[in-house]
XYZ file of C-alpha atoms in Angstrom:
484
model
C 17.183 61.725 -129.710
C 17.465 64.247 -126.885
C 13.408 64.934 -127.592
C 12.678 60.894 -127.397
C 14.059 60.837 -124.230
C 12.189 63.849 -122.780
C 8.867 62.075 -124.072
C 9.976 58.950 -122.426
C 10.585 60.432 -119.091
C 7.184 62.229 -119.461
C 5.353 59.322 -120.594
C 6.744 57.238 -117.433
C 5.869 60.197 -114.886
C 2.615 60.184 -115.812
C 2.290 56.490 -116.115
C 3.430 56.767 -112.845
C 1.370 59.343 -111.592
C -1.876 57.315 -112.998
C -0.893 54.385 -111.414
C -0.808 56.226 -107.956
C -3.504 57.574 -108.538
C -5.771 54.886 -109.120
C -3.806 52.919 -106.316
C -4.974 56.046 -104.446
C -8.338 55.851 -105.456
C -8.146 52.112 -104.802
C -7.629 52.058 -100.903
C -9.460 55.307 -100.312
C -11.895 54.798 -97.398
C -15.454 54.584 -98.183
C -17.921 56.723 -96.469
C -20.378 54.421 -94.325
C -24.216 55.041 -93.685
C -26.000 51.534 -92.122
C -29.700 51.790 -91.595
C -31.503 50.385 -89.472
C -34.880 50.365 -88.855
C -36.546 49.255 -85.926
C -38.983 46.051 -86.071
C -39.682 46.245 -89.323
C -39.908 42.775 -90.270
C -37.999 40.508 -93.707
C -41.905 40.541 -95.219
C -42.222 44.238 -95.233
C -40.765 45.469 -97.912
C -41.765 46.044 -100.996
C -39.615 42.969 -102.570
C -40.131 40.530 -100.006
C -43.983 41.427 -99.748
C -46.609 38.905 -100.873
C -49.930 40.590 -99.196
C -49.324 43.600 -101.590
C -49.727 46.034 -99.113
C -46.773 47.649 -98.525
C -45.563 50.278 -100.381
C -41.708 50.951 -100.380
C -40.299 52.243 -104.042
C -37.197 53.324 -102.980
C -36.307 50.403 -101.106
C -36.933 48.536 -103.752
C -35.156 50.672 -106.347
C -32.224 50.466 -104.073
C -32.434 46.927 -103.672
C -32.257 46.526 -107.872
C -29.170 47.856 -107.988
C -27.812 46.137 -105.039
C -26.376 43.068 -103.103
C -29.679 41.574 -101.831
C -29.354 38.970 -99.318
C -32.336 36.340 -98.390
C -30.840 34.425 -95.545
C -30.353 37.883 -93.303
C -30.308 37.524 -89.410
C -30.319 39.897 -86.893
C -28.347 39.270 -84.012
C -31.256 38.206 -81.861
C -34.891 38.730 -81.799
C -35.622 42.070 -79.792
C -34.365 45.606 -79.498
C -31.569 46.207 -77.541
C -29.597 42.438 -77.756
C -29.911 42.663 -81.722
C -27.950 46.479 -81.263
C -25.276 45.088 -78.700
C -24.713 41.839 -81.442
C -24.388 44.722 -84.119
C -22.212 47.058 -82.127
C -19.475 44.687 -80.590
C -19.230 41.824 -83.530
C -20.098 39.413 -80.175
C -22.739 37.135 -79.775
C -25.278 37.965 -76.575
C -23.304 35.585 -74.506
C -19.972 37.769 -74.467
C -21.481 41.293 -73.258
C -24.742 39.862 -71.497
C -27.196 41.731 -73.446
C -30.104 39.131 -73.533
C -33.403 41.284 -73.587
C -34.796 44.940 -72.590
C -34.675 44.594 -68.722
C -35.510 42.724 -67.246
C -35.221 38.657 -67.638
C -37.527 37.991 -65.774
C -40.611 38.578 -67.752
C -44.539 36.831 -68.273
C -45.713 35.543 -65.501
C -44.404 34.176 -62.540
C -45.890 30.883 -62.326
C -45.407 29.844 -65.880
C -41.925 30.176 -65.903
C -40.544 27.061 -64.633
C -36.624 28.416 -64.388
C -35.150 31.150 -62.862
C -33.887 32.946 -65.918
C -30.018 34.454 -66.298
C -29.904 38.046 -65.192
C -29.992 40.815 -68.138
C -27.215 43.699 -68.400
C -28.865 46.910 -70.007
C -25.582 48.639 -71.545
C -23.017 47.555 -73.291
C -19.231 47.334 -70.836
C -16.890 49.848 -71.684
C -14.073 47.390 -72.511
C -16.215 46.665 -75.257
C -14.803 48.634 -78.262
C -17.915 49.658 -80.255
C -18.135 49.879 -84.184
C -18.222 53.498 -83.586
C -14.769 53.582 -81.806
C -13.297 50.949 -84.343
C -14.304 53.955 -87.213
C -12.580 56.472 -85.380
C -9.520 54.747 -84.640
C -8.882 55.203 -88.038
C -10.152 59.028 -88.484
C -13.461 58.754 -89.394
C -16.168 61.215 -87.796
C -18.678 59.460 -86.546
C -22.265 60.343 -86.003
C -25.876 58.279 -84.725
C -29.379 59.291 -85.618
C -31.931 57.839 -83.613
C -32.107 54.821 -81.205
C -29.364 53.802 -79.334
C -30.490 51.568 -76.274
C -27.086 50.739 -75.396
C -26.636 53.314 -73.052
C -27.189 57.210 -71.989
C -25.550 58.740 -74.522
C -24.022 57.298 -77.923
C -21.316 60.254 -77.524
C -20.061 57.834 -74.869
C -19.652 54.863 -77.212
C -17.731 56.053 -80.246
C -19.738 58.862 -81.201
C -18.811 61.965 -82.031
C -22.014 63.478 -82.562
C -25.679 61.909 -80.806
C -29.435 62.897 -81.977
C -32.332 61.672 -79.784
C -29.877 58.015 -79.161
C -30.251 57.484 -75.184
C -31.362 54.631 -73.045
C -34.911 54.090 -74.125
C -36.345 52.125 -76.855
C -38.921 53.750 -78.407
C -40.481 57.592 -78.198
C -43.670 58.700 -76.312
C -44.724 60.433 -79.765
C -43.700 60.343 -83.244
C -45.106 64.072 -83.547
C -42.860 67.142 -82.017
C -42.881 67.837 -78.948
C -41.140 64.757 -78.650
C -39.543 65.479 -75.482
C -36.539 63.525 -75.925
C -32.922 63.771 -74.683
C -30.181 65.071 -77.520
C -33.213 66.281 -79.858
C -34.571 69.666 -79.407
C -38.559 69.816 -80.145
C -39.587 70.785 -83.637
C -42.496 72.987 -84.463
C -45.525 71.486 -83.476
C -46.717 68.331 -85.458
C -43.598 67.291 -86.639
C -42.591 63.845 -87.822
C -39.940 62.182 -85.919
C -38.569 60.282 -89.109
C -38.607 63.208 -90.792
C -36.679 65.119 -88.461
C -33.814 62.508 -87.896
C -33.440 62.157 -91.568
C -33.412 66.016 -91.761
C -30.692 65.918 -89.234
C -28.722 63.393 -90.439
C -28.419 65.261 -94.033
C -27.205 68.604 -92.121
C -24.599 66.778 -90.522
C -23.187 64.999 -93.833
C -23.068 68.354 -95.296
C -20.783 69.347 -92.727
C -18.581 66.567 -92.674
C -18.534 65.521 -95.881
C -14.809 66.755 -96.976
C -13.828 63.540 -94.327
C -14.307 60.135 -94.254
C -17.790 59.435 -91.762
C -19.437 56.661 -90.262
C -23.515 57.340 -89.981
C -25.340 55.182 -88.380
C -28.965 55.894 -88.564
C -31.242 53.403 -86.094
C -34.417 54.903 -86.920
C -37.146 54.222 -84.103
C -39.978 53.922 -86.593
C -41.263 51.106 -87.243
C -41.836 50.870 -83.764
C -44.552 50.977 -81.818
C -46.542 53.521 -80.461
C -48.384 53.334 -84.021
C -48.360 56.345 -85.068
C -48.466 58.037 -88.845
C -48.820 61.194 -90.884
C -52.818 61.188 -91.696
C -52.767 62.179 -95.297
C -50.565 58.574 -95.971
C -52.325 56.315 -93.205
C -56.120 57.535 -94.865
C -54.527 55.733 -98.689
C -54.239 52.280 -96.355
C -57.687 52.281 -94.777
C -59.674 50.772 -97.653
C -56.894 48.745 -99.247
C -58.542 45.040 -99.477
C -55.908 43.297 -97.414
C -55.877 45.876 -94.716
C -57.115 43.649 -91.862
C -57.804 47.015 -89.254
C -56.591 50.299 -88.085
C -53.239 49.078 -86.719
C -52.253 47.295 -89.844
C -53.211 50.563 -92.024
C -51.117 52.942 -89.247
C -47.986 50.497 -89.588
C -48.111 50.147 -93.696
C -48.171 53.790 -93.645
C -45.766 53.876 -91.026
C -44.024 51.862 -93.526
C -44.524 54.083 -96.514
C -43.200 56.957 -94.678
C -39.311 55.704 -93.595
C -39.261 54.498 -97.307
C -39.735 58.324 -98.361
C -36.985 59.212 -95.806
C -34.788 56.284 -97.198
C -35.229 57.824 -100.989
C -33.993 61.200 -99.794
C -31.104 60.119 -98.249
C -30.422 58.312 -101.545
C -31.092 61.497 -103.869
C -29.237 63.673 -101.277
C -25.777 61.221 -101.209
C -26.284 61.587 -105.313
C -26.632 65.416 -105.312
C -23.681 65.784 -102.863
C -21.622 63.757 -105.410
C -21.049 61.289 -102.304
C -22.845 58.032 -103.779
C -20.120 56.207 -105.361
C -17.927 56.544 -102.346
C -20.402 55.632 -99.908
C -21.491 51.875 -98.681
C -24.985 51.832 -97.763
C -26.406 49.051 -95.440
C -29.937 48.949 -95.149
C -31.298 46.493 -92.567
C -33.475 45.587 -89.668
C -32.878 45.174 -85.674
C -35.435 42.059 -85.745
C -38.339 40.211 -87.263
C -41.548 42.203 -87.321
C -44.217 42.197 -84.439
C -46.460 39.219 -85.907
C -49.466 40.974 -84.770
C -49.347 43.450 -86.661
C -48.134 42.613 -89.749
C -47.771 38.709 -90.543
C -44.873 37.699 -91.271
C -45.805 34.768 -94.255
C -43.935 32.438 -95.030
C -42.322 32.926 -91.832
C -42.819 31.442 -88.499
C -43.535 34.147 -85.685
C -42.025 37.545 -84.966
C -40.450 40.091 -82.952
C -39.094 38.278 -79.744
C -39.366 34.797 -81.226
C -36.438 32.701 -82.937
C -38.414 30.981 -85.712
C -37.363 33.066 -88.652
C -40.198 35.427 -88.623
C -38.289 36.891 -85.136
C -34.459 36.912 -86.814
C -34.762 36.854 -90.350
C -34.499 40.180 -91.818
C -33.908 42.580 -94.803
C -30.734 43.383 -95.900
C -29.229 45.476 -98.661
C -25.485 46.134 -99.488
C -25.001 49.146 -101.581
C -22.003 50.306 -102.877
C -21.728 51.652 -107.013
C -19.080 50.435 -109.080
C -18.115 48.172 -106.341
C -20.681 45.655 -105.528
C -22.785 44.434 -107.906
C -26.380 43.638 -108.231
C -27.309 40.115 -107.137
C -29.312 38.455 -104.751
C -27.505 36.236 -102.258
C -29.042 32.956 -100.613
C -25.387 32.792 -97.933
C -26.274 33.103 -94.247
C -25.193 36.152 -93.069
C -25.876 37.428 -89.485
C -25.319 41.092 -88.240
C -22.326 40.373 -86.263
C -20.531 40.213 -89.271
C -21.123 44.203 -90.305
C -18.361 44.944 -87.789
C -15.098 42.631 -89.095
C -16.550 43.149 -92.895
C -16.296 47.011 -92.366
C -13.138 46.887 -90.194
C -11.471 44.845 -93.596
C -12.620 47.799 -95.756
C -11.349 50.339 -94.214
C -8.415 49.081 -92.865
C -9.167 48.907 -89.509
C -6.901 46.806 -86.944
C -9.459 44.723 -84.713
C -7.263 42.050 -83.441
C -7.441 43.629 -79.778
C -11.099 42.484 -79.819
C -12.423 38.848 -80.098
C -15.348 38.971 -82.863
C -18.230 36.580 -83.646
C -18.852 37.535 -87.091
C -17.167 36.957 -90.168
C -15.362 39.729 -93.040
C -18.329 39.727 -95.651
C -16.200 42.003 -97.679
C -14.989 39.595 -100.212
C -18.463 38.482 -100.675
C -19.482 41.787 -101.189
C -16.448 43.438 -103.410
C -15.571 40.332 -105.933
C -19.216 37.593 -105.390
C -15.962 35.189 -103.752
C -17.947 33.172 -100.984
C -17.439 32.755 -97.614
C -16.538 29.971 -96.015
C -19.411 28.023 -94.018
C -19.889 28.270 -91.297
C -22.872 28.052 -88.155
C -25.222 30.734 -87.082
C -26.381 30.781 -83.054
C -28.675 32.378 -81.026
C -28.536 32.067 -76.636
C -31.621 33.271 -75.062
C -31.182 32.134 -71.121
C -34.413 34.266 -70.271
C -38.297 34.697 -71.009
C -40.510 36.936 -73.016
C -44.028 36.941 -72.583
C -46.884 36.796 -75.300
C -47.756 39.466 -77.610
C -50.922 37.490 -78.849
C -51.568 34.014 -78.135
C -53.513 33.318 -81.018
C -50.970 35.400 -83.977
C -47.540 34.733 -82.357
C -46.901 31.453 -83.572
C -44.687 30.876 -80.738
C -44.138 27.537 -78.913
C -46.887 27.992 -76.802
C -49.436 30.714 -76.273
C -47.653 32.327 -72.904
C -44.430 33.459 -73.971
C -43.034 34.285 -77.374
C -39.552 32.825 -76.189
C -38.785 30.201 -73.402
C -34.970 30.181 -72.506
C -33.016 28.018 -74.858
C -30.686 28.431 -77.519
C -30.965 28.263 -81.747
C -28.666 27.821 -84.247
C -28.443 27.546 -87.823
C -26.272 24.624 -90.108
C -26.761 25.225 -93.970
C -30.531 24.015 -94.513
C -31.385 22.917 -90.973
C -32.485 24.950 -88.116
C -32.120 23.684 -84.376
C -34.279 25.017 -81.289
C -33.217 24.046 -77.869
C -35.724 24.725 -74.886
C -33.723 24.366 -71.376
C -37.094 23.818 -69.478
C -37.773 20.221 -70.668
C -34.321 19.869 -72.601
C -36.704 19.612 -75.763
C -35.281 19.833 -79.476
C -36.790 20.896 -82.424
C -35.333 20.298 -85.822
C -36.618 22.052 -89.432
C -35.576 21.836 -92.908
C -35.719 25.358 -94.386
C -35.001 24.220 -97.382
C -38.455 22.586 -97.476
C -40.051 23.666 -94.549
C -39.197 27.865 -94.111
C -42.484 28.190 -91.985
C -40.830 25.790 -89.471
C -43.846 23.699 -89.210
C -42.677 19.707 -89.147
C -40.577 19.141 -86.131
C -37.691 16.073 -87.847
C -35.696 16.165 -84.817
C -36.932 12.476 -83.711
C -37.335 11.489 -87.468
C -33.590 12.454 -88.328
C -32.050 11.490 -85.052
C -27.979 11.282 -86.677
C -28.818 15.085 -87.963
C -30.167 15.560 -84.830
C -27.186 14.228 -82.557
C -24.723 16.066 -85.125
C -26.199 19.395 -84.859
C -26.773 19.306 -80.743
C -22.813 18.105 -80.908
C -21.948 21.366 -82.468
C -24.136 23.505 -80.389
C -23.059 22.025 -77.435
C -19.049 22.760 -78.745
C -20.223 26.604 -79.120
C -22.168 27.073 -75.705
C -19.225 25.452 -73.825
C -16.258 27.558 -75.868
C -18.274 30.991 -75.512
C -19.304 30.319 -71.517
C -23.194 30.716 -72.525
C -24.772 30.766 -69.149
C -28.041 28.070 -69.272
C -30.602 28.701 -66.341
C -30.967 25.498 -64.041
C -32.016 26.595 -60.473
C -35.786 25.976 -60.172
C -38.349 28.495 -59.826
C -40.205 28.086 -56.568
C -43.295 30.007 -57.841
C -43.605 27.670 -60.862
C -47.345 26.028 -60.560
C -47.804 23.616 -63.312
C -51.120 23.079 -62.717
C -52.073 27.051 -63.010
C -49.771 27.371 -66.493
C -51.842 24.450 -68.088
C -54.790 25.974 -66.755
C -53.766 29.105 -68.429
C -52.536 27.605 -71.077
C -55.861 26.526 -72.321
C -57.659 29.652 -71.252
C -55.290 31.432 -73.818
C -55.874 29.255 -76.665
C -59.514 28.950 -76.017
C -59.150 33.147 -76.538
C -60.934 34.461 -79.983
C -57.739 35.875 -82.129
C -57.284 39.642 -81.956
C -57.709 41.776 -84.691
């Protein structure tokens, strides 16, 4: 009898000790590593390819086993706004971060407003993703771009390699001549190098839980790629020239980066705790790379300029599926402050927790999708851009997105536009005077979000403004053979 009762109490302590355990292992904090690369557009990866020229295995072997969502957004359709959207939760309106300095951009005469003025870095009352982590213990540590300010150590970051102000390096080949990134030996490859540096660091903190947040500036222009890859690209039959063959192999080359992260987290037994994100800052630069079925690119907001990749990756925890919902990447920041327990309430936040969605396929509750762009950004080219019209990529207005339908407003001649992209994803036939009830609905709601978030909207008149030069111009441009 005596015996039976020892085995009883035994049996219960270690019933109990399981049960802690796995309760343990249950609320343990998840490394986090988000990627993002810069520019690369939704149509240029392997999966989401349909030109067949890029080349990106490891993307695509990490999409397989991964959360795969179509309907991805960036936060808006250039550089640094996209990074503030990401880094605050906040649409542009709240910290002000509309374009790269400054607003005022294309030329004078065509721009009929005088746009809304531009900050360049993000407020310090802002509290960043990066300070969120740590509030919680988590080293933190960025890996390329920043663009939100001098120096990411200033923002939540405990350590900083080659992030400061600018957007883009004067070589992808050492010397780089950067800030926070000594030069390499001679010829080295910038991707390379961050990715090397981002693995040394992980080694060193990896007894903790981290937060790694690796911007890469590649895809980025200047164009610039290891030979040996870029020569495989120069007689592939959709090639259309020397740019296009630099940028695929451009391509090619984070994609090797991205599968030696992946076989590095495995060898450091660190995979099935960590949640990958894998994502872009904006659509890709149309010029370079079309961006089919898509409408424009980089710096416009058809989709070609907002929609993006996105993987979630997380083993044993999220599943593999591909996901149609609407997701934009404000919502990275209350989705990762959910999993790791992170109190955010001191901070108002655009986005939404994605974490359910993620963890247990429950969905999320629908919602609208907006874009404010009070300012101007000039034409990459005319004749490839897609764009409203061949002088700028983006007039000021604001976008926003209701299930199927997409809405363009232009402030300039309070013009609507109104798409189906259910039916029409290249944005091609305007409905907005066809559906006029959809119409009304969905200018109702936009009009509700402007007014609640304070979204400045340019008014005062440019005094340069000469409408008889712009549609002078104007034709000039389109009369303009297409570059190649």
């Amino acid at each position: 009898m005596k015996i039976h009762r020892v085995l009883t109490a035994a049996i219960s302590l270690m019933l109990l000790f399981l049960t802690a355990t796995i309760h343990a292992q249950s609320i343990q904090q998840p490394n986090v590593l988000l990627i993002v690369v810069d520019d690369l557009g939704w149509a240029d990866v392997g999966y989401n390819d349909r030109s067949g020229v890029f080349q990106t295995p490891n993307i695509d072997a990490l999409a397989a086993k991964s959360m795969v969502f179509t309907d991805a957004y960036a936060g808006a359709a250039n550089c640094a706004p996209s990074r503030a959207v990401l880094m605050s939760g906040q649409y542009a309106p709240r910290h002000g971060v509309y374009t790269v300095s400054p607003s005022a951009r294309g030329n004078a005469k065509t721009r009929k407003l005088i746009p809304e003025p531009n900050v360049d870095i993000l407020a310090d009352e802002i509290i960043t993703m990066a300070e969120m982590f740590k509030s919680v213990g988590y080293t933190t540590g960025s890996f390329g771009k920043w663009h939100l300010g001098e120096d990411a150590r200033t923002q939540g970051f405990d350590h900083n390699v080659a992030g400061h102000l600018k957007g883009h390096p004067k070589s992808y080949f050492s010397p780089y001549k950067m800030p926070f990134l000594t030069d390499g030996p001679d010829g080295e490859y910038l991707p390379n190098r961050i990715t090397s540096e981002l693995l040394s660091w992980i080694s060193k903190v990896k007894h903790q839980p981290f937060f790694a947040y690796l911007p890469y500036y590649t895809v980025h222009t200047p164009l610039q790629a290891i030979d040996s890859v870029k020569e495989k690209y120069l007689n592939h039959p959709r090639i259309r020239n020397n740019r296009h063959a630099t940028y695929a192999a451009m391509v090619e080359l984070m994609d090797i980066n991205i599968g030696r992260i992946m076989r590095n987290l495995s060898q450091q037994n660190l995979l099935n705790n960590t949640l990958v994100i894998f994502t872009s800052d904006n659509g890709g630069i149309r010029s370079i790379a079309y961006q089919d079925p898509l409408r424009g690119g980089k710096g416009s907001y058809y989709e070609g300029g907002t929609r993006v990749p996105l993987i979630v990756s997380w083993p044993k925890k999220i599943a593999a599926k591909v996901d149609s919902t609407p997701v934009i990447n404000a919502d990275f920041y209350p989705s990762f402050a959910k999993i790791i327990g992170a109190n955010v309430n001191n901070q108002v936040l655009d986005g939404v927790d994605l974490s359910e969605l993620w963890l247990a396929n429950k969905p999320i509750k629908s919602r609208n999708l907006y874009w404010h762009f009070p300012i101007y950004l000039q034409a990459y080219n005319p004749k490839a851009d897609q764009s409203k019209d061949p002088l700028f990529r983006t007039r000021p207005g604001t976008t926003m997105r209701q299930g199927k339908w997409k809405l363009h407003h232009y402030f300039e001649d309070d013009s609507y536009e109104l798409y189906d992209l259910d039916n029409d994803l290249g944005e091609h036939v305007n409905l907005a005077n066809h559906l006029p009830k959809v119409t009304a609905e969905l200018i109702q709601a936009l009009e509700q979000w402007r007014n609640s978030i304070k979204a400045p909207i340019p008014k005062q008149l440019n005094p340069k403004y000469d409408a008889k030069f712009t549609a002078e111009l104007t034709a000039k441009r389109l009369l303009q053979p297409t570059k190649k």
